[in-house]
Amino acid sequence: MAYVLITFIVLLFLNIYCSQTSQELFIQSKEDSMIEKCHLAAAEVAKLDVLNTSTVSDVISRMDSLRNTRMIVVDHTATALYDSNSDNSSVGTFVLLPEVVEALTGKLGNDVFSYQYRDGVMQSRSATPIVSYGKVVGCIYMMEHDTAQGALIQSLQRNVLWITMVLELLVFLFTIVFAAMFSSRLRRMLASMRIIRSGDYTHRVRMGGNDQLTSLGDEFNSLTERLQASEDRRRQFVSDASHELKTPLASIKLLTDSILQNEMDMQTVREFVGDIGNEAERLNRMSQKLLSLSKVESTPEVEYEIIPMSPTAERVLRMLSSLAAENSITIETTFEEDPPILICEDDLYQIAFNLVENGIKYNRIGGKLTVSIFRNGENAILQVSDTGVGIPEDAQTHVFERFFRVDKARSRSTGGSGLGLAIVHDLVQRNQGTIMLSSKAGEGTTFTVSFPVFDPEEVGE
């Protein structure tokens, strides 16, 4: 409604402006015409040696082109010498009309024009001084009643008014149609929101068109797709977590039932209790992994530091040296150029710890693990290579998924939960890095983590 009101006001002002402009054009044309007639009459009368009723009447009578409603000629005292009325009613009297007075008392060559438009009649009045030898000796006064021109102005104003009303009606109808279409599409959007709120993330809104509401609908569908993907991941995570937790719990339940229901010697009981402890430790590790993964997702804001990677990598190697020794794994380090990167140190520690731990656990007995740090262009590289059995090609695209394990039997024996690489992947992404996998069956696996180099000198420039 505000749009309709603004449009109506604009059209109303446009109507007034057009009417005034057309009227001014007609008035200007009338002024030019009457002033020109006054100049012609004044020029002829100024040639007379004596200004009196007889001489002026004789001159004016010969000027057939001066056609007007009324014409009066006065001398310098404003006494009428000629009146075009048939009865010469004003001859010999003082004519003190405003136009006459202004023409006689004004500057030389001061033309006067005035008009009045009323009820379709245009009344125009003009006066021009008669100048002889640089002196005002009289004045020519003309008046016209022009009904034809008045009717033309009135007709133009009427047409502009009708055009304005038609345009306003069209704008009003367009506004109603547009409002109905907008309301319909908006109701469709609100109905879709209610469907999504009820939990049906498969629903998509169809807006049509190519405007802002269409863009809003596209964004809504994109958000819905993300919600659906998030819900699918949540359900899959819950399902996978339940399945993974169920296995050690079932083992603990089976072992405890066996101890309670059977008479066993102390050695056997100790073995069963040891197995229960191992399963409990496995549950503990899995819980820690789940907590770490939840922490990564729930705390996107971290404290970043500008640090090299080698000190953190060396700390990880010291922590895992005993595990490597148990499996007779030889660790080699190649720290070439170690440029600084912008990263959370705790995240870097977890990334390096998980990769090195996996490289040890899933390596061959007596194998080798190589940890390298170097610079490649504008990136700092952390590379962890092992000489293990490798990862099959069809499984390489899934290794960063939660609870995915290449060899489930071996993973359980080594305490694997299938969450380590998922945590690494999320941590690398959170720190604007990338991670790539290269592996061949029987030859080993290489993980390459890349972070942008952060050079304070270049940033300062």
CSV table of C-alpha atoms in Angstrom, one decimal, residues 49-439:
chain,number,residue,atom,x,y,z
A,49,ASP,CA,3.4,64.4,-35.6
A,50,VAL,CA,0.2,65.0,-33.6
A,51,LEU,CA,-1.6,62.5,-31.4
A,52,ASN,CA,-5.3,63.1,-31.3
A,53,THR,CA,-8.4,61.0,-31.8
A,54,SER,CA,-8.7,61.7,-35.5
A,55,THR,CA,-5.1,60.9,-36.4
A,56,VAL,CA,-4.8,57.8,-34.2
A,57,SER,CA,-8.2,56.4,-35.4
A,58,ASP,CA,-7.1,56.9,-39.0
A,59,VAL,CA,-3.8,55.0,-38.5
A,60,ILE,CA,-5.4,52.1,-36.5
A,61,SER,CA,-8.2,51.7,-39.1
A,62,ARG,CA,-5.6,51.0,-41.8
A,63,MET,CA,-4.1,48.1,-39.7
A,64,ASP,CA,-6.4,45.2,-40.5
A,65,SER,CA,-3.9,42.7,-39.0
A,66,LEU,CA,-4.5,43.9,-35.5
A,67,ARG,CA,-7.4,41.8,-34.6
A,68,ASN,CA,-8.2,41.6,-30.9
A,69,THR,CA,-11.1,41.8,-28.5
A,70,ARG,CA,-10.4,45.4,-27.5
A,71,MET,CA,-7.7,48.0,-28.2
A,72,ILE,CA,-7.1,51.4,-26.5
A,73,VAL,CA,-4.6,54.1,-27.3
A,74,VAL,CA,-3.8,56.7,-24.7
A,75,ASP,CA,-1.5,59.7,-24.6
A,76,HIS,CA,1.2,60.4,-22.0
A,77,THR,CA,-1.4,61.6,-19.5
A,78,ALA,CA,-3.3,58.3,-19.8
A,79,THR,CA,-6.2,60.0,-21.7
A,80,ALA,CA,-7.9,57.7,-24.2
A,81,LEU,CA,-7.5,58.8,-27.8
A,82,TYR,CA,-8.9,55.6,-29.3
A,83,ASP,CA,-11.1,52.8,-28.2
A,84,SER,CA,-12.0,49.8,-30.4
A,85,ASN,CA,-15.4,49.5,-28.9
A,86,SER,CA,-18.0,50.6,-31.3
A,87,ASP,CA,-19.2,53.4,-29.0
A,88,ASN,CA,-15.7,54.7,-28.1
A,89,SER,CA,-16.9,54.6,-24.5
A,90,SER,CA,-13.5,55.5,-23.0
A,91,VAL,CA,-12.3,58.2,-25.5
A,92,GLY,CA,-11.5,61.4,-23.6
A,93,THR,CA,-11.4,59.7,-20.2
A,94,PHE,CA,-8.5,58.7,-18.1
A,95,VAL,CA,-7.6,55.0,-18.5
A,96,LEU,CA,-5.8,54.0,-15.3
A,97,LEU,CA,-5.6,50.3,-15.9
A,98,PRO,CA,-2.5,48.7,-14.1
A,99,GLU,CA,-0.9,47.7,-17.4
A,100,VAL,CA,-1.4,51.2,-18.9
A,101,VAL,CA,0.1,52.9,-15.8
A,102,GLU,CA,3.1,50.5,-15.7
A,103,ALA,CA,3.8,51.0,-19.4
A,104,LEU,CA,3.7,54.9,-19.1
A,105,THR,CA,5.7,55.1,-15.9
A,106,GLY,CA,8.2,52.4,-16.6
A,107,LYS,CA,11.4,52.3,-18.5
A,108,LEU,CA,11.5,52.9,-22.2
A,109,GLY,CA,10.5,49.9,-24.1
A,110,ASN,CA,8.9,48.3,-21.0
A,111,ASP,CA,6.4,45.8,-22.3
A,112,VAL,CA,3.7,44.7,-19.9
A,113,PHE,CA,1.7,41.5,-20.0
A,114,SER,CA,-0.8,39.9,-17.7
A,115,TYR,CA,-3.4,37.2,-18.0
A,116,GLN,CA,-6.3,35.5,-16.2
A,117,TYR,CA,-7.5,32.0,-16.9
A,118,ARG,CA,-11.0,31.1,-15.5
A,119,ASP,CA,-13.7,28.7,-16.5
A,120,GLY,CA,-12.1,27.8,-19.8
A,121,VAL,CA,-11.6,31.4,-20.9
A,122,MET,CA,-8.2,32.9,-21.3
A,123,GLN,CA,-8.2,36.7,-20.8
A,124,SER,CA,-4.8,38.3,-21.9
A,125,ARG,CA,-3.8,42.0,-21.4
A,126,SER,CA,-0.7,43.7,-22.8
A,127,ALA,CA,0.6,47.3,-23.0
A,128,THR,CA,3.5,48.9,-24.9
A,129,PRO,CA,4.7,52.5,-24.6
A,130,ILE,CA,4.7,54.7,-27.7
A,131,VAL,CA,8.1,56.2,-27.9
A,132,SER,CA,8.9,59.2,-30.1
A,133,TYR,CA,12.4,60.8,-30.1
A,134,GLY,CA,13.3,58.9,-26.9
A,135,LYS,CA,10.3,60.1,-25.0
A,136,VAL,CA,7.1,58.2,-24.0
A,137,VAL,CA,4.2,60.0,-25.7
A,138,GLY,CA,1.5,57.4,-25.1
A,139,CYS,CA,0.6,53.7,-24.8
A,140,ILE,CA,-1.0,50.9,-26.7
A,141,TYR,CA,-3.3,48.7,-24.6
A,142,MET,CA,-4.8,45.4,-25.9
A,143,MET,CA,-7.1,42.9,-24.4
A,144,GLU,CA,-8.3,39.5,-25.7
A,145,HIS,CA,-10.9,37.0,-24.6
A,146,ASP,CA,-9.7,33.6,-26.1
A,147,THR,CA,-12.2,30.9,-25.5
A,148,ALA,CA,-10.6,28.5,-28.1
A,149,GLN,CA,-7.2,28.6,-26.4
A,150,GLY,CA,-8.8,28.3,-23.0
A,151,ALA,CA,-10.8,25.3,-24.2
A,152,LEU,CA,-7.6,23.7,-25.5
A,153,ILE,CA,-5.8,24.2,-22.2
A,154,GLN,CA,-8.8,22.8,-20.4
A,155,SER,CA,-8.9,19.8,-22.8
A,156,LEU,CA,-5.2,19.1,-22.2
A,157,GLN,CA,-5.6,19.3,-18.5
A,158,ARG,CA,-8.5,16.9,-18.7
A,159,ASN,CA,-6.5,14.4,-20.8
A,160,VAL,CA,-3.5,14.6,-18.5
A,161,LEU,CA,-5.9,13.9,-15.6
A,162,TRP,CA,-7.4,10.9,-17.3
A,163,ILE,CA,-4.0,9.5,-18.3
A,164,THR,CA,-2.9,9.9,-14.7
A,165,MET,CA,-6.0,8.1,-13.4
A,166,VAL,CA,-5.5,5.2,-15.9
A,167,LEU,CA,-1.9,4.9,-15.0
A,168,GLU,CA,-2.8,4.9,-11.3
A,169,LEU,CA,-5.4,2.2,-11.9
A,170,LEU,CA,-2.9,0.1,-13.8
A,171,VAL,CA,-0.3,0.5,-11.0
A,172,PHE,CA,-3.0,-0.4,-8.4
A,173,LEU,CA,-3.9,-3.6,-10.4
A,174,PHE,CA,-0.3,-4.5,-10.9
A,175,THR,CA,0.4,-4.0,-7.2
A,176,ILE,CA,-2.6,-6.3,-6.3
A,177,VAL,CA,-1.3,-9.0,-8.7
A,178,PHE,CA,2.3,-8.7,-7.5
A,179,ALA,CA,1.2,-8.7,-3.8
A,180,ALA,CA,-0.9,-11.9,-4.4
A,181,MET,CA,2.0,-13.6,-6.2
A,182,PHE,CA,4.5,-12.5,-3.5
A,183,SER,CA,2.2,-13.6,-0.7
A,184,SER,CA,1.7,-17.0,-2.4
A,185,ARG,CA,5.4,-17.7,-2.8
A,186,LEU,CA,6.1,-16.4,0.8
A,187,ARG,CA,3.4,-18.8,2.1
A,188,ARG,CA,5.1,-21.6,0.2
A,189,MET,CA,8.3,-20.7,1.9
A,190,LEU,CA,6.8,-20.6,5.3
A,191,ALA,CA,5.0,-24.0,4.7
A,192,SER,CA,8.4,-25.5,3.7
A,193,MET,CA,10.0,-24.1,6.9
A,194,ARG,CA,7.3,-25.8,9.0
A,195,ILE,CA,7.9,-29.1,7.2
A,196,ILE,CA,11.7,-28.8,7.8
A,197,ARG,CA,11.0,-27.9,11.4
A,198,SER,CA,9.1,-31.2,11.8
A,199,GLY,CA,12.2,-33.1,10.8
A,200,ASP,CA,11.6,-33.9,7.1
A,201,TYR,CA,15.0,-32.7,5.7
A,202,THR,CA,14.2,-34.3,2.3
A,203,HIS,CA,11.7,-31.6,1.5
A,204,ARG,CA,12.7,-28.9,-1.1
A,205,VAL,CA,10.9,-25.6,-1.8
A,206,ARG,CA,10.1,-24.8,-5.5
A,207,MET,CA,10.0,-21.0,-5.9
A,208,GLY,CA,10.3,-20.4,-9.6
A,209,GLY,CA,11.1,-17.1,-11.2
A,210,ASN,CA,14.4,-15.2,-11.1
A,211,ASP,CA,14.2,-12.7,-8.2
A,212,GLN,CA,15.3,-12.4,-4.6
A,213,LEU,CA,12.7,-14.9,-3.4
A,214,THR,CA,14.1,-17.4,-5.8
A,215,SER,CA,17.6,-16.8,-4.4
A,216,LEU,CA,16.2,-17.1,-0.9
A,217,GLY,CA,14.6,-20.4,-1.9
A,218,ASP,CA,17.9,-21.7,-3.3
A,219,GLU,CA,19.7,-20.7,-0.1
A,220,PHE,CA,16.9,-22.4,1.9
A,221,ASN,CA,17.3,-25.6,-0.2
A,222,SER,CA,21.1,-25.5,0.2
A,223,LEU,CA,20.7,-25.1,4.0
A,224,THR,CA,18.2,-28.0,4.0
A,225,GLU,CA,20.7,-30.2,2.2
A,226,ARG,CA,23.4,-29.4,4.7
A,227,LEU,CA,20.9,-30.2,7.5
A,228,GLN,CA,20.1,-33.5,5.9
A,229,ALA,CA,23.7,-34.3,5.4
A,230,SER,CA,24.4,-33.4,9.0
A,231,GLU,CA,21.5,-35.5,10.2
A,232,ASP,CA,22.7,-38.4,8.1
A,233,ARG,CA,26.2,-38.1,9.6
A,234,ARG,CA,24.8,-37.9,13.1
A,235,ARG,CA,22.7,-41.0,12.6
A,236,GLN,CA,25.6,-42.8,11.1
A,237,PHE,CA,27.8,-41.7,13.9
A,238,VAL,CA,25.4,-42.9,16.5
A,239,SER,CA,24.9,-46.2,14.7
A,240,ASP,CA,28.7,-46.7,14.3
A,241,ALA,CA,29.4,-45.7,17.9
A,242,SER,CA,26.7,-48.0,19.3
A,243,HIS,CA,28.1,-50.9,17.2
A,244,GLU,CA,31.7,-50.2,18.2
A,245,LEU,CA,30.8,-49.8,21.9
A,246,LYS,CA,28.6,-52.9,21.9
A,247,THR,CA,31.5,-55.3,20.9
A,248,PRO,CA,33.8,-54.6,24.0
A,249,LEU,CA,30.8,-54.4,26.3
A,250,ALA,CA,29.5,-57.8,25.0
A,251,SER,CA,33.0,-59.2,25.5
A,252,ILE,CA,33.1,-57.9,29.1
A,253,LYS,CA,29.6,-59.3,29.8
A,254,LEU,CA,30.6,-62.7,28.4
A,255,LEU,CA,33.8,-62.9,30.4
A,256,THR,CA,32.1,-61.9,33.6
A,257,ASP,CA,29.3,-64.4,33.1
A,258,SER,CA,31.9,-67.1,32.5
A,259,ILE,CA,33.7,-66.3,35.7
A,260,LEU,CA,30.5,-66.2,37.7
A,261,GLN,CA,28.9,-69.3,36.2
A,262,ASN,CA,31.9,-71.6,36.0
A,263,GLU,CA,34.4,-72.9,38.6
A,264,MET,CA,37.8,-71.8,37.4
A,265,ASP,CA,41.3,-72.0,38.8
A,266,MET,CA,43.0,-68.8,39.8
A,267,GLN,CA,45.2,-68.7,36.7
A,268,THR,CA,42.2,-68.9,34.3
A,269,VAL,CA,40.3,-66.2,36.4
A,270,ARG,CA,43.4,-64.0,36.1
A,271,GLU,CA,43.4,-64.5,32.3
A,272,PHE,CA,39.7,-63.6,32.1
A,273,VAL,CA,40.1,-60.5,34.3
A,274,GLY,CA,43.1,-59.5,32.1
A,275,ASP,CA,40.9,-59.8,29.1
A,276,ILE,CA,38.2,-57.7,30.8
A,277,GLY,CA,40.8,-55.1,31.6
A,278,ASN,CA,41.9,-55.0,28.0
A,279,GLU,CA,38.4,-54.5,26.8
A,280,ALA,CA,37.8,-51.8,29.4
A,281,GLU,CA,41.0,-50.1,28.2
A,282,ARG,CA,39.7,-50.3,24.7
A,283,LEU,CA,36.5,-48.7,25.7
A,284,ASN,CA,38.5,-46.0,27.5
A,285,ARG,CA,40.6,-45.3,24.3
A,286,MET,CA,37.4,-45.2,22.2
A,287,SER,CA,35.8,-42.8,24.6
A,288,GLN,CA,38.8,-40.5,24.5
A,289,LYS,CA,38.8,-40.5,20.7
A,290,LEU,CA,35.1,-39.7,20.7
A,291,LEU,CA,35.7,-36.8,23.2
A,292,SER,CA,38.5,-35.5,21.0
A,293,LEU,CA,36.3,-35.7,17.9
A,294,SER,CA,33.5,-33.9,19.7
A,295,LYS,CA,35.9,-31.2,20.9
A,296,VAL,CA,37.1,-30.6,17.4
A,297,GLU,CA,33.6,-30.1,16.1
A,298,SER,CA,32.3,-28.0,19.1
A,299,THR,CA,35.2,-25.6,19.4
A,300,PRO,CA,36.0,-24.1,16.0
A,301,GLU,CA,37.7,-21.1,17.6
A,302,VAL,CA,41.2,-22.0,18.8
A,303,GLU,CA,44.3,-20.1,19.8
A,304,TYR,CA,46.7,-20.0,16.8
A,305,GLU,CA,50.4,-19.6,17.2
A,306,ILE,CA,53.3,-19.0,14.7
A,307,ILE,CA,55.5,-22.1,15.3
A,308,PRO,CA,57.8,-24.5,13.4
A,309,MET,CA,56.7,-28.1,13.2
A,310,SER,CA,59.9,-29.9,14.2
A,311,PRO,CA,59.8,-29.3,18.0
A,312,THR,CA,56.3,-30.8,18.3
A,313,ALA,CA,57.2,-33.7,16.0
A,314,GLU,CA,60.3,-34.5,18.2
A,315,ARG,CA,58.1,-34.4,21.3
A,316,VAL,CA,55.7,-36.9,19.7
A,317,LEU,CA,58.6,-39.2,18.7
A,318,ARG,CA,59.9,-39.2,22.3
A,319,MET,CA,56.5,-40.1,23.6
A,320,LEU,CA,56.1,-43.0,21.1
A,321,SER,CA,59.7,-44.3,21.1
A,322,SER,CA,58.9,-47.1,23.6
A,323,LEU,CA,56.0,-48.3,21.4
A,324,ALA,CA,58.3,-48.3,18.4
A,325,ALA,CA,60.9,-50.3,20.4
A,326,GLU,CA,58.3,-52.9,21.4
A,327,ASN,CA,57.6,-53.6,17.7
A,328,SER,CA,61.3,-53.3,16.6
A,329,ILE,CA,60.3,-50.3,14.4
A,330,THR,CA,63.2,-48.0,13.3
A,331,ILE,CA,62.3,-44.3,13.2
A,332,GLU,CA,64.2,-42.0,10.8
A,333,THR,CA,63.7,-38.2,10.8
A,334,THR,CA,64.5,-35.8,7.9
A,335,PHE,CA,64.0,-32.2,9.0
A,336,GLU,CA,65.2,-30.1,6.2
A,337,GLU,CA,63.7,-26.6,6.1
A,338,ASP,CA,61.2,-26.0,8.8
A,339,PRO,CA,59.3,-22.8,8.1
A,340,PRO,CA,56.9,-21.3,10.6
A,341,ILE,CA,53.1,-21.9,10.2
A,342,LEU,CA,50.1,-20.5,11.9
A,343,ILE,CA,48.4,-23.3,13.8
A,344,CYS,CA,47.1,-24.4,17.2
A,345,GLU,CA,50.0,-26.4,18.8
A,346,ASP,CA,47.7,-28.9,20.5
A,347,ASP,CA,46.1,-29.6,17.1
A,348,LEU,CA,49.5,-30.1,15.5
A,349,TYR,CA,50.5,-32.5,18.4
A,350,GLN,CA,47.4,-34.6,17.9
A,351,ILE,CA,47.9,-34.7,14.1
A,352,ALA,CA,51.5,-35.8,14.4
A,353,PHE,CA,50.7,-38.2,17.3
A,354,ASN,CA,47.9,-40.1,15.4
A,355,LEU,CA,49.9,-40.4,12.2
A,356,VAL,CA,53.1,-41.6,13.9
A,357,GLU,CA,51.1,-44.0,16.2
A,358,ASN,CA,49.3,-45.5,13.2
A,359,GLY,CA,52.6,-45.8,11.4
A,360,ILE,CA,54.0,-47.8,14.3
A,361,LYS,CA,50.9,-50.0,15.0
A,362,TYR,CA,50.2,-50.9,11.4
A,363,ASN,CA,53.8,-51.5,10.4
A,364,ARG,CA,55.7,-54.7,9.9
A,365,ILE,CA,57.7,-56.1,12.8
A,366,GLY,CA,61.2,-54.7,12.3
A,367,GLY,CA,59.9,-52.2,9.8
A,368,LYS,CA,60.8,-48.6,9.3
A,369,LEU,CA,59.0,-45.3,9.9
A,370,THR,CA,60.2,-42.1,8.3
A,371,VAL,CA,59.1,-38.6,9.6
A,372,SER,CA,60.0,-35.7,7.2
A,373,ILE,CA,59.5,-32.0,7.5
A,374,PHE,CA,60.4,-29.7,4.5
A,375,ARG,CA,59.2,-26.8,2.5
A,376,ASN,CA,57.5,-27.0,-0.9
A,377,GLY,CA,56.9,-23.6,-2.4
A,378,GLU,CA,54.5,-21.7,-0.1
A,379,ASN,CA,53.6,-24.8,2.0
A,380,ALA,CA,55.2,-26.5,4.9
A,381,ILE,CA,55.0,-30.3,4.7
A,382,LEU,CA,54.8,-32.9,7.4
A,383,GLN,CA,55.2,-36.4,5.9
A,384,VAL,CA,54.9,-39.7,7.7
A,385,SER,CA,55.8,-42.9,5.8
A,386,ASP,CA,55.8,-46.5,7.0
A,387,THR,CA,56.8,-49.9,5.5
A,388,GLY,CA,53.6,-51.7,6.5
A,389,VAL,CA,51.2,-53.8,4.5
A,390,GLY,CA,49.7,-50.7,2.8
A,391,ILE,CA,46.0,-49.8,2.2
A,392,PRO,CA,44.0,-51.3,-0.6
A,393,GLU,CA,43.0,-48.9,-3.3
A,394,ASP,CA,39.3,-49.4,-2.8
A,395,ALA,CA,39.6,-48.5,0.9
A,396,GLN,CA,41.8,-45.3,0.4
A,397,THR,CA,38.8,-43.0,-0.1
A,398,HIS,CA,37.2,-44.2,3.2
A,399,VAL,CA,40.2,-44.1,5.6
A,400,PHE,CA,39.2,-40.6,6.9
A,401,GLU,CA,35.6,-41.7,7.7
A,402,ARG,CA,34.7,-42.3,11.3
A,403,PHE,CA,34.9,-45.9,12.5
A,404,PHE,CA,36.3,-47.1,9.2
A,405,ARG,CA,39.0,-49.8,9.6
A,406,VAL,CA,40.8,-51.6,6.7
A,407,ASP,CA,41.5,-54.7,8.7
A,408,LYS,CA,39.0,-54.9,11.6
A,409,ALA,CA,40.6,-58.0,13.2
A,410,ARG,CA,44.1,-56.4,13.3
A,411,SER,CA,42.6,-53.0,14.4
A,412,ARG,CA,41.0,-54.6,17.4
A,413,SER,CA,44.1,-56.4,18.3
A,414,THR,CA,46.1,-53.2,18.2
A,415,GLY,CA,43.4,-51.2,20.0
A,416,GLY,CA,42.3,-49.3,16.9
A,417,SER,CA,38.9,-47.5,17.0
A,418,GLY,CA,38.7,-46.2,13.5
A,419,LEU,CA,38.6,-42.6,14.7
A,420,GLY,CA,42.2,-41.5,14.6
A,421,LEU,CA,42.4,-40.5,11.0
A,422,ALA,CA,39.0,-38.9,11.2
A,423,ILE,CA,40.3,-36.7,14.0
A,424,VAL,CA,43.4,-35.9,12.0
A,425,HIS,CA,41.4,-35.0,8.9
A,426,ASP,CA,39.1,-32.5,10.9
A,427,LEU,CA,42.1,-31.0,12.7
A,428,VAL,CA,44.0,-30.4,9.4
A,429,GLN,CA,41.0,-28.7,7.8
A,430,ARG,CA,40.4,-26.6,10.9
A,431,ASN,CA,43.9,-25.2,10.5
A,432,GLN,CA,43.6,-24.4,6.8
A,433,GLY,CA,45.7,-27.4,5.8
A,434,THR,CA,45.3,-30.4,3.5
A,435,ILE,CA,46.1,-34.1,3.9
A,436,MET,CA,46.8,-36.6,1.2
A,437,LEU,CA,47.3,-40.4,1.2
A,438,SER,CA,49.6,-42.5,-0.9
A,439,SER,CA,49.7,-46.2,-0.5
